[in-house]
Coordinates of C-alpha atoms and ligand atoms in Angstrom, one line a residue:
M154 CA 5.7 16.5 16.5
K155 CA 4.2 13.0 15.7
I156 CA 6.5 10.0 16.0
F157 CA 5.8 6.8 14.0
D158 CA 7.6 3.4 14.0
L159 CA 7.5 3.5 10.3
I160 CA 6.9 6.2 7.7
V161 CA 6.0 4.6 4.3
I162 CA 6.5 7.0 1.4
G163 CA 4.3 6.1 -1.6
A164 CA 0.9 4.3 -1.6
G165 CA 1.4 2.1 -4.7
P166 CA 1.1 -1.7 -4.3
A167 CA 4.5 -1.9 -2.6
G168 CA 4.0 0.8 0.0
S169 CA 0.4 0.0 0.8
T170 CA 1.2 -3.7 1.2
C171 CA 4.1 -3.0 3.6
A172 CA 2.1 -0.4 5.5
T173 CA -0.8 -2.9 6.0
L174 CA 1.3 -5.8 7.2
C175 CA 3.3 -3.6 9.6
A176 CA 0.1 -1.9 10.9
D177 CA -1.5 -5.4 11.3
A178 CA 1.5 -6.4 13.4
G179 CA 0.9 -3.4 15.7
Q180 CA 3.4 -0.9 14.4
R181 CA 2.5 2.8 14.3
V182 CA 2.5 3.5 10.5
L183 CA 2.2 6.6 8.5
L184 CA 1.5 6.2 4.8
L185 CA 2.4 9.3 2.8
E186 CA 1.2 9.7 -0.8
A187 CA 2.0 12.5 -3.3
S188 CA -1.2 12.2 -5.3
R189 CA -4.8 12.6 -4.3
F190 CA -6.5 9.1 -4.4
P191 CA -8.1 7.7 -6.4
R192 CA -5.7 8.3 -9.2
D193 CA -4.7 6.5 -12.4
K194 CA -1.1 6.0 -13.4
V195 CA 1.0 4.8 -16.3
C196 CA 0.5 1.0 -16.2
G197 CA -0.9 -1.8 -18.4
D198 CA -3.4 -2.6 -15.6
C199 CA -2.6 -6.3 -15.8
L200 CA -2.3 -8.2 -12.5
N201 CA 0.0 -11.2 -12.8
P202 CA -1.2 -14.4 -11.0
A203 CA 1.8 -14.3 -8.8
S204 CA 0.0 -11.4 -7.0
W205 CA -2.7 -13.6 -5.5
P206 CA -0.8 -15.1 -2.6
V207 CA 0.0 -11.6 -1.3
L208 CA -3.6 -10.4 -1.9
E209 CA -4.7 -13.4 0.1
R210 CA -2.4 -12.5 3.0
L211 CA -4.0 -9.0 2.8
A212 CA -7.4 -10.7 2.9
L213 CA -8.2 -8.9 -0.3
T214 CA -8.8 -11.6 -2.9
E215 CA -12.6 -11.3 -2.9
R216 CA -12.5 -7.5 -2.9
V217 CA -10.1 -7.4 -5.8
R218 CA -12.2 -9.8 -7.8
G219 CA -15.2 -7.5 -7.0
L220 CA -13.6 -4.6 -8.7
P221 CA -14.5 -3.9 -12.4
S222 CA -12.1 -6.2 -14.2
T223 CA -11.7 -8.8 -16.9
S224 CA -9.8 -12.1 -17.1
P225 CA -8.5 -12.5 -20.7
E226 CA -8.9 -15.9 -22.3
K227 CA -6.3 -15.4 -25.0
I228 CA -3.1 -13.6 -25.6
R229 CA -2.5 -12.3 -29.1
F230 CA 1.1 -11.7 -30.2
S231 CA 1.4 -9.6 -33.3
V232 CA 4.2 -8.1 -35.3
A233 CA 3.7 -5.0 -37.5
S234 CA 3.4 -6.3 -41.1
A235 CA 4.2 -9.9 -40.1
G236 CA 0.8 -11.2 -38.8
S237 CA -0.2 -12.5 -35.4
R238 CA -0.6 -15.6 -33.3
E239 CA -3.1 -16.4 -30.5
I240 CA -2.2 -18.4 -27.4
P241 CA -5.2 -19.5 -25.4
I242 CA -5.0 -19.5 -21.7
P243 CA -6.1 -22.9 -20.4
A244 CA -9.7 -22.7 -19.1
S245 CA -8.6 -24.2 -15.7
K246 CA -6.2 -21.3 -15.3
I247 CA -8.5 -18.4 -16.2
A248 CA -10.2 -18.2 -12.8
S249 CA -6.9 -17.8 -11.0
S250 CA -5.0 -16.1 -13.8
E251 CA -4.2 -12.7 -15.1
L252 CA -6.7 -10.0 -14.1
V253 CA -7.0 -6.7 -15.9
V254 CA -8.0 -4.1 -13.3
R255 CA -7.7 -0.3 -13.4
R256 CA -4.9 1.0 -11.2
R257 CA -7.0 3.7 -9.7
D258 CA -9.3 1.0 -8.3
L259 CA -6.6 -1.5 -7.2
D260 CA -4.4 1.1 -5.5
E261 CA -7.3 2.8 -3.7
L262 CA -8.4 -0.6 -2.4
L263 CA -4.8 -1.4 -1.2
A264 CA -4.6 2.0 0.5
D265 CA -8.0 1.5 2.2
R266 CA -6.8 -1.8 3.5
A267 CA -3.8 -0.1 5.1
V268 CA -6.2 2.3 6.8
E269 CA -8.3 -0.6 8.0
A270 CA -5.1 -2.1 9.5
G271 CA -4.6 1.1 11.5
A272 CA -2.1 3.0 9.3
L273 CA -2.6 6.8 9.1
F274 CA -2.9 7.6 5.4
Q275 CA -2.1 11.1 4.2
D276 CA -2.6 11.5 0.4
G277 CA -1.9 14.8 -1.5
S278 CA 1.3 14.9 0.6
P279 CA 4.5 14.7 -1.5
V280 CA 7.6 14.2 0.6
T281 CA 10.0 17.1 -0.3
A282 CA 12.9 16.4 2.1
L283 CA 14.1 13.9 4.7
H284 CA 17.1 13.8 7.0
R285 CA 18.5 11.9 9.9
T286 CA 17.7 13.1 13.4
A287 CA 18.9 11.9 16.8
G288 CA 17.1 11.3 20.0
F289 CA 14.3 8.7 20.1
P290 CA 13.9 6.7 23.3
G291 CA 15.8 3.5 22.8
T292 CA 17.3 4.4 19.5
P293 CA 20.0 6.9 18.7
A294 CA 18.7 8.0 15.3
G295 CA 15.5 8.3 13.3
W296 CA 14.3 10.3 10.3
E297 CA 12.5 13.6 9.9
V298 CA 10.3 13.7 6.8
I299 CA 9.0 17.0 5.4
T300 CA 6.0 17.2 3.1
S301 CA 5.1 19.9 0.6
S302 CA 2.7 21.5 3.0
G303 CA 5.5 21.9 5.6
D304 CA 4.4 19.0 7.9
R305 CA 7.4 17.7 9.8
L306 CA 7.1 14.0 10.8
L307 CA 9.4 11.6 12.7
G308 CA 9.8 8.0 11.8
K309 CA 12.1 5.5 13.4
H310 CA 12.4 3.8 10.0
I311 CA 11.5 4.8 6.5
V312 CA 10.1 2.6 3.7
A313 CA 10.7 4.3 0.4
A314 CA 8.0 2.9 -2.0
D315 CA 7.8 6.0 -4.1
G316 CA 8.2 4.3 -7.4
R317 CA 10.8 4.3 -10.2
N318 CA 11.7 8.0 -9.7
S319 CA 12.0 7.6 -6.0
V320 CA 12.9 11.0 -4.5
T321 CA 13.9 9.2 -1.3
A322 CA 16.5 7.1 -3.2
R323 CA 17.7 10.2 -5.0
F324 CA 18.0 12.4 -1.8
L325 CA 20.0 9.6 -0.1
G326 CA 22.1 8.6 -3.0
M327 CA 20.8 5.0 -3.0
H328 CA 20.2 4.6 -6.7
A329 CA 23.0 3.4 -9.1
A330 CA 24.9 6.3 -10.7
R331 CA 24.1 5.3 -14.3
S332 CA 20.7 3.8 -14.0
H333 CA 18.7 4.0 -17.2
N334 CA 18.8 4.3 -21.0
G335 CA 16.1 6.9 -21.7
R336 CA 13.2 4.8 -22.9
I337 CA 9.8 6.2 -22.1
G338 CA 6.3 4.6 -21.7
I339 CA 3.0 6.2 -22.6
Q340 CA -0.5 5.0 -21.7
N341 CA -4.1 5.7 -22.5
H342 CA -7.5 4.3 -21.7
I343 CA -9.2 4.1 -25.1
P344 CA -12.6 2.8 -26.4
H345 CA -12.5 -0.7 -27.8
P346 CA -11.0 -0.6 -31.3
A347 CA -13.3 -1.9 -34.0
G348 CA -13.6 -5.7 -33.9
Y349 CA -11.6 -6.0 -30.7
D350 CA -12.4 -9.4 -29.0
G351 CA -11.1 -8.7 -25.5
S352 CA -7.8 -10.6 -25.9
L353 CA -4.7 -9.4 -24.2
E354 CA -2.6 -8.1 -27.1
M355 CA 1.2 -7.7 -27.2
R356 CA 2.4 -6.0 -30.4
I357 CA 5.9 -5.5 -31.7
Y358 CA 6.0 -2.3 -33.9
R359 CA 8.8 -1.0 -35.9
H360 CA 9.7 1.6 -33.3
G361 CA 8.9 -0.2 -30.0
Y362 CA 6.3 -2.4 -28.4
G363 CA 2.8 -2.0 -27.0
G364 CA 0.1 -3.8 -25.0
L365 CA -3.7 -3.7 -25.2
A366 CA -5.8 -5.0 -22.3
D367 CA -9.6 -5.1 -21.9
L368 CA -10.9 -3.3 -18.9
G369 CA -14.5 -4.1 -19.6
N370 CA -17.4 -1.7 -20.2
G371 CA -16.0 -0.9 -23.7
L372 CA -12.7 0.4 -22.4
A373 CA -9.2 -0.9 -23.0
N374 CA -5.8 0.1 -21.7
L375 CA -3.2 0.9 -24.3
C376 CA 0.5 1.2 -23.4
L377 CA 3.5 1.9 -25.7
V378 CA 7.2 1.8 -24.9
A379 CA 10.0 3.2 -27.1
N380 CA 13.4 4.8 -27.0
A381 CA 12.7 8.5 -26.4
G382 CA 13.7 9.5 -30.0
E383 CA 11.3 7.0 -31.5
M384 CA 8.2 7.6 -29.5
K385 CA 6.7 10.0 -32.0
E386 CA 6.8 7.3 -34.7
L387 CA 5.6 4.5 -32.4
R388 CA 2.6 6.6 -31.4
K389 CA 1.8 7.3 -35.0
E390 CA 2.0 3.5 -35.8
A391 CA -0.3 2.7 -32.9
E392 CA -2.8 5.5 -33.8
I393 CA -3.1 4.1 -37.3
H394 CA -3.3 0.5 -36.1
Y395 CA -6.1 1.2 -33.6
G396 CA -7.8 4.0 -35.5
L397 CA -7.0 6.6 -32.8
S398 CA -7.1 10.4 -33.1
P399 CA -3.7 12.0 -33.0
A400 CA -5.3 14.5 -30.6
C401 CA -5.9 12.0 -27.8
A402 CA -4.0 12.8 -24.6
W403 CA -1.5 10.3 -23.1
R404 CA 0.1 9.9 -19.7
S405 CA 3.9 9.3 -19.9
I406 CA 6.6 8.0 -17.6
T407 CA 10.4 7.4 -17.8
P408 CA 12.6 5.5 -17.1
I409 CA 11.4 2.2 -18.2
S410 CA 14.2 0.2 -16.8
R411 CA 16.8 1.0 -14.1
A412 CA 19.6 -0.9 -12.5
T413 CA 18.8 -2.3 -9.1
A414 CA 19.4 0.3 -6.4
R415 CA 22.9 0.5 -5.1
H416 CA 21.6 0.2 -1.6
V417 CA 18.1 -1.3 -0.9
A418 CA 18.6 -0.8 2.8
R419 CA 20.8 1.6 4.7
D420 CA 20.6 3.5 8.0
G421 CA 17.0 2.5 8.7
V422 CA 15.8 3.4 5.2
F423 CA 14.4 0.5 3.1
L424 CA 13.5 0.7 -0.6
C425 CA 10.9 -1.6 -2.1
G426 CA 8.8 -2.0 -5.2
D427 CA 10.0 0.0 -8.2
A428 CA 12.0 2.3 -6.0
A429 CA 14.4 -0.6 -5.4
R430 CA 14.2 -2.4 -8.7
V431 CA 12.3 -1.8 -11.9
V432 CA 11.2 -4.7 -14.2
E433 CA 10.5 -4.4 -17.9
P434 CA 6.7 -3.6 -18.4
F435 CA 6.2 -6.0 -21.4
T436 CA 5.6 -9.1 -19.2
G437 CA 3.2 -7.3 -16.8
E438 CA 5.0 -8.4 -13.6
G439 CA 5.8 -5.0 -11.9
I440 CA 2.7 -4.9 -9.6
S441 CA 3.3 -8.5 -8.4
Y442 CA 7.0 -7.8 -7.6
A443 CA 5.9 -4.6 -5.9
L444 CA 3.4 -6.5 -3.8
R445 CA 5.8 -9.3 -3.0
S446 CA 8.7 -7.0 -2.1
G447 CA 6.3 -4.9 0.2
A448 CA 5.3 -8.1 2.0
L449 CA 8.9 -9.4 2.2
L450 CA 10.0 -6.1 3.8
A451 CA 7.1 -6.1 6.2
D452 CA 8.0 -9.6 7.4
I453 CA 11.6 -8.5 8.1
L454 CA 10.5 -5.3 9.8
N455 CA 8.0 -7.2 11.9
S456 CA 10.4 -10.0 12.8
C457 CA 12.2 -8.0 15.4
K458 CA 11.0 -5.3 17.8
F459 CA 11.4 -1.8 16.2
G460 CA 13.9 0.6 17.5
S461 CA 17.0 -1.3 18.6
K462 CA 20.3 -0.2 16.9
M463 CA 21.7 -3.7 17.5
E464 CA 18.9 -5.2 15.4
L465 CA 19.1 -2.8 12.6
K466 CA 22.2 -4.0 10.7
P467 CA 21.3 -7.7 10.6
R468 CA 17.8 -6.7 9.5
E469 CA 19.1 -4.6 6.6
E470 CA 21.4 -7.4 5.6
L471 CA 18.5 -9.9 5.7
Y472 CA 16.4 -7.6 3.5
R473 CA 19.3 -7.1 1.0
K474 CA 19.7 -10.9 0.6
A475 CA 16.0 -11.7 0.5
H476 CA 15.4 -8.9 -2.0
R477 CA 18.1 -10.3 -4.3
D478 CA 16.6 -13.8 -4.0
L479 CA 13.1 -12.5 -4.8
Y480 CA 14.2 -11.2 -8.2
R481 CA 16.9 -13.7 -8.9
N482 CA 15.2 -16.6 -10.7
G483 CA 11.9 -15.4 -12.0
L484 CA 12.8 -12.8 -14.7
F485 CA 14.2 -14.8 -17.6
V486 CA 11.5 -13.7 -20.1
N487 CA 11.5 -10.2 -18.7
R488 CA 15.2 -9.8 -19.2
L489 CA 14.9 -11.1 -22.8
T490 CA 12.2 -8.6 -23.7
C491 CA 14.1 -5.8 -22.0
L492 CA 17.1 -6.7 -24.2
L493 CA 15.0 -6.8 -27.4
S494 CA 13.0 -3.7 -26.6
E495 CA 16.2 -1.7 -26.3
H496 CA 16.9 -2.7 -29.9
P497 CA 13.5 -2.3 -31.7
K498 CA 14.9 -3.1 -35.2
L499 CA 16.3 -6.4 -34.0
A500 CA 13.1 -7.2 -32.1
H501 CA 11.0 -6.4 -35.2
T502 CA 13.3 -8.7 -37.3
L503 CA 13.4 -11.6 -34.9
S504 CA 9.8 -11.6 -33.6
P505 CA 8.2 -13.0 -36.9
I506 CA 10.3 -16.2 -36.3
L507 CA 8.5 -16.7 -33.0
L508 CA 5.1 -16.4 -34.6
K509 CA 5.9 -19.5 -36.6
Y510 CA 6.4 -21.5 -33.3
P511 CA 3.3 -21.2 -31.2
W512 CA 4.8 -23.8 -28.7
A513 CA 7.6 -21.4 -28.1
L514 CA 5.2 -18.5 -27.4
S515 CA 3.2 -20.8 -25.1
F516 CA 6.3 -21.8 -23.3
L517 CA 7.4 -18.2 -22.8
T518 CA 3.9 -17.2 -21.7
S519 CA 3.7 -20.0 -19.2
K520 CA 7.0 -18.7 -17.7
V521 CA 5.2 -15.4 -17.0
I522 CA 1.6 -16.3 -16.3
T523 CA 2.1 -18.7 -13.6
M524 CA 1.1 -19.0 -9.9
Ligands
FAD697 C1 4.3 1.5 -19.6 C2 4.2 0.6 -18.3 C3 3.3 -0.4 -18.3 C4 3.2 -1.3 -17.2 N1 2.3 -2.3 -17.2 C5 2.3 -3.1 -16.1 C6 1.3 -4.2 -16.1 O1 0.5 -4.3 -17.0 N2 1.3 -5.0 -15.0 C7 2.2 -4.9 -14.0 O2 2.2 -5.7 -13.1 N3 3.1 -3.9 -14.0 C8 3.2 -3.0 -15.0 N4 4.0 -1.9 -15.0 C9 4.9 -1.8 -13.8 C10 4.1 -1.2 -12.6 O3 3.3 -0.1 -13.0 C11 5.0 -0.9 -11.5 O4 6.0 -1.9 -11.4 C12 4.3 -0.8 -10.2 O5 3.4 0.3 -10.2 C13 5.3 -0.6 -9.1 O6 4.6 -0.4 -7.9 P1 5.3 0.5 -6.7 O7 4.3 0.4 -5.5 O8 6.7 0.1 -6.5 O9 5.3 2.0 -7.3 P2 4.2 2.9 -7.9 O10 3.0 2.1 -8.3 O11 4.9 3.7 -8.9 O12 3.7 3.8 -6.7 C14 4.6 4.8 -6.1 C15 3.7 5.8 -5.4 O13 4.6 6.7 -4.8 C16 4.0 8.0 -4.9 N5 5.1 9.0 -4.8 C17 6.1 9.3 -5.6 N6 6.8 10.3 -5.2 C18 6.4 10.6 -3.9 C19 6.8 11.5 -2.9 N7 7.8 12.3 -3.1 N8 6.1 11.5 -1.8 C20 5.0 10.7 -1.6 N9 4.6 9.8 -2.5 C21 5.3 9.7 -3.7 C22 3.4 8.0 -6.3 O14 2.4 9.0 -6.4 C23 2.8 6.6 -6.4 O15 1.5 6.5 -5.9 C24 4.1 -1.1 -16.1 C25 5.0 0.0 -16.1 C26 5.0 0.8 -17.2 C27 6.0 2.0 -17.2

């Protein structure tokens, strides 16, 4: 049976970042991923500028910029039957600003980087069970991880980066008991709508909200978010607005928001990215928080030698605190949009007021699109 210092479950931005930085530091890392890569996923494909420092640490900035992508120059806020307002992104900020890049490309690059660092990457390997086991040299307990193909793997520590529906958190009871309100998100890559100018578009509909982002080559990413009972109507609104066929196929995901995990670290299992905390999609910050929490966790795991029981508790405590701090101050606009999007009628009534005050839209945008 193979033994690893660290088994990372999930090769999204959080898992691949943590795997890379731990493998770079000399840990024996196994990165397990349920899907076969490359794969698309439900996401707006927008990379917030706060991601760049982590990409720089991963030595990936040039390679990310080399992926097919666009840098939007304007953000257009629109409200169904109330008009729209455009906010230009200052030219000086465009080069280091928001990037629209397809998740299948970004995530594949991040996973490749983990392999280059020395991690063993096993895609097409969903984890189906894990339990504690005793008896590693120098440590009284570790974890046995079982995949759908029946592989049994041993890790001294586990990083659960398996997304908002983390099976790891569920198996181990680490999520909060009541954790979400039943909203869903759907996503599609569509041909540019007629007259589309490549702006990043955020739209408040009567039944929810949506975002359109230019991927280049005539393709755009369209995401919609609504309460489950209103998605049919929202989809109809968007289909009419963008001239889409009702027959086009969408990817879907739920939940959209979730309370922070009850335990982000316990017994040698560490949650990061969406598995630990989900942020509202409207502001396009989820990838950057996933990257940053993956890097934060790697720093803590690398700060002491693996395997000593004495070191485990303080390390878990350190991560709990650092994780809280990471999310504490930066999410003002995100929390506001979360609140409004849970009440679409209220959002649709209040949003036209914002359109009258472009300085307010600029201020809110600057709180989100910032280095
Ligand atoms: C509608 C919508 C739009 C969004 N738009 C944006 C946006 O524009 N910009 C932005 O920054 N964020 C956006 N987000 C949020 C963003 O997608 C997430 O925050 C981000 O993907 C989290 O990264 P992660 O690495 O934590 O998890 P994920 O990216 O979800 O990766 C988790 C990985 O774990 C794998 N996995 C799951 N279960 C298992 C298992 N049992 N075994 C092994 N592997 C497993 C999955 O296959 C997946 O590859 C959006 C979210 C939604 C819902």
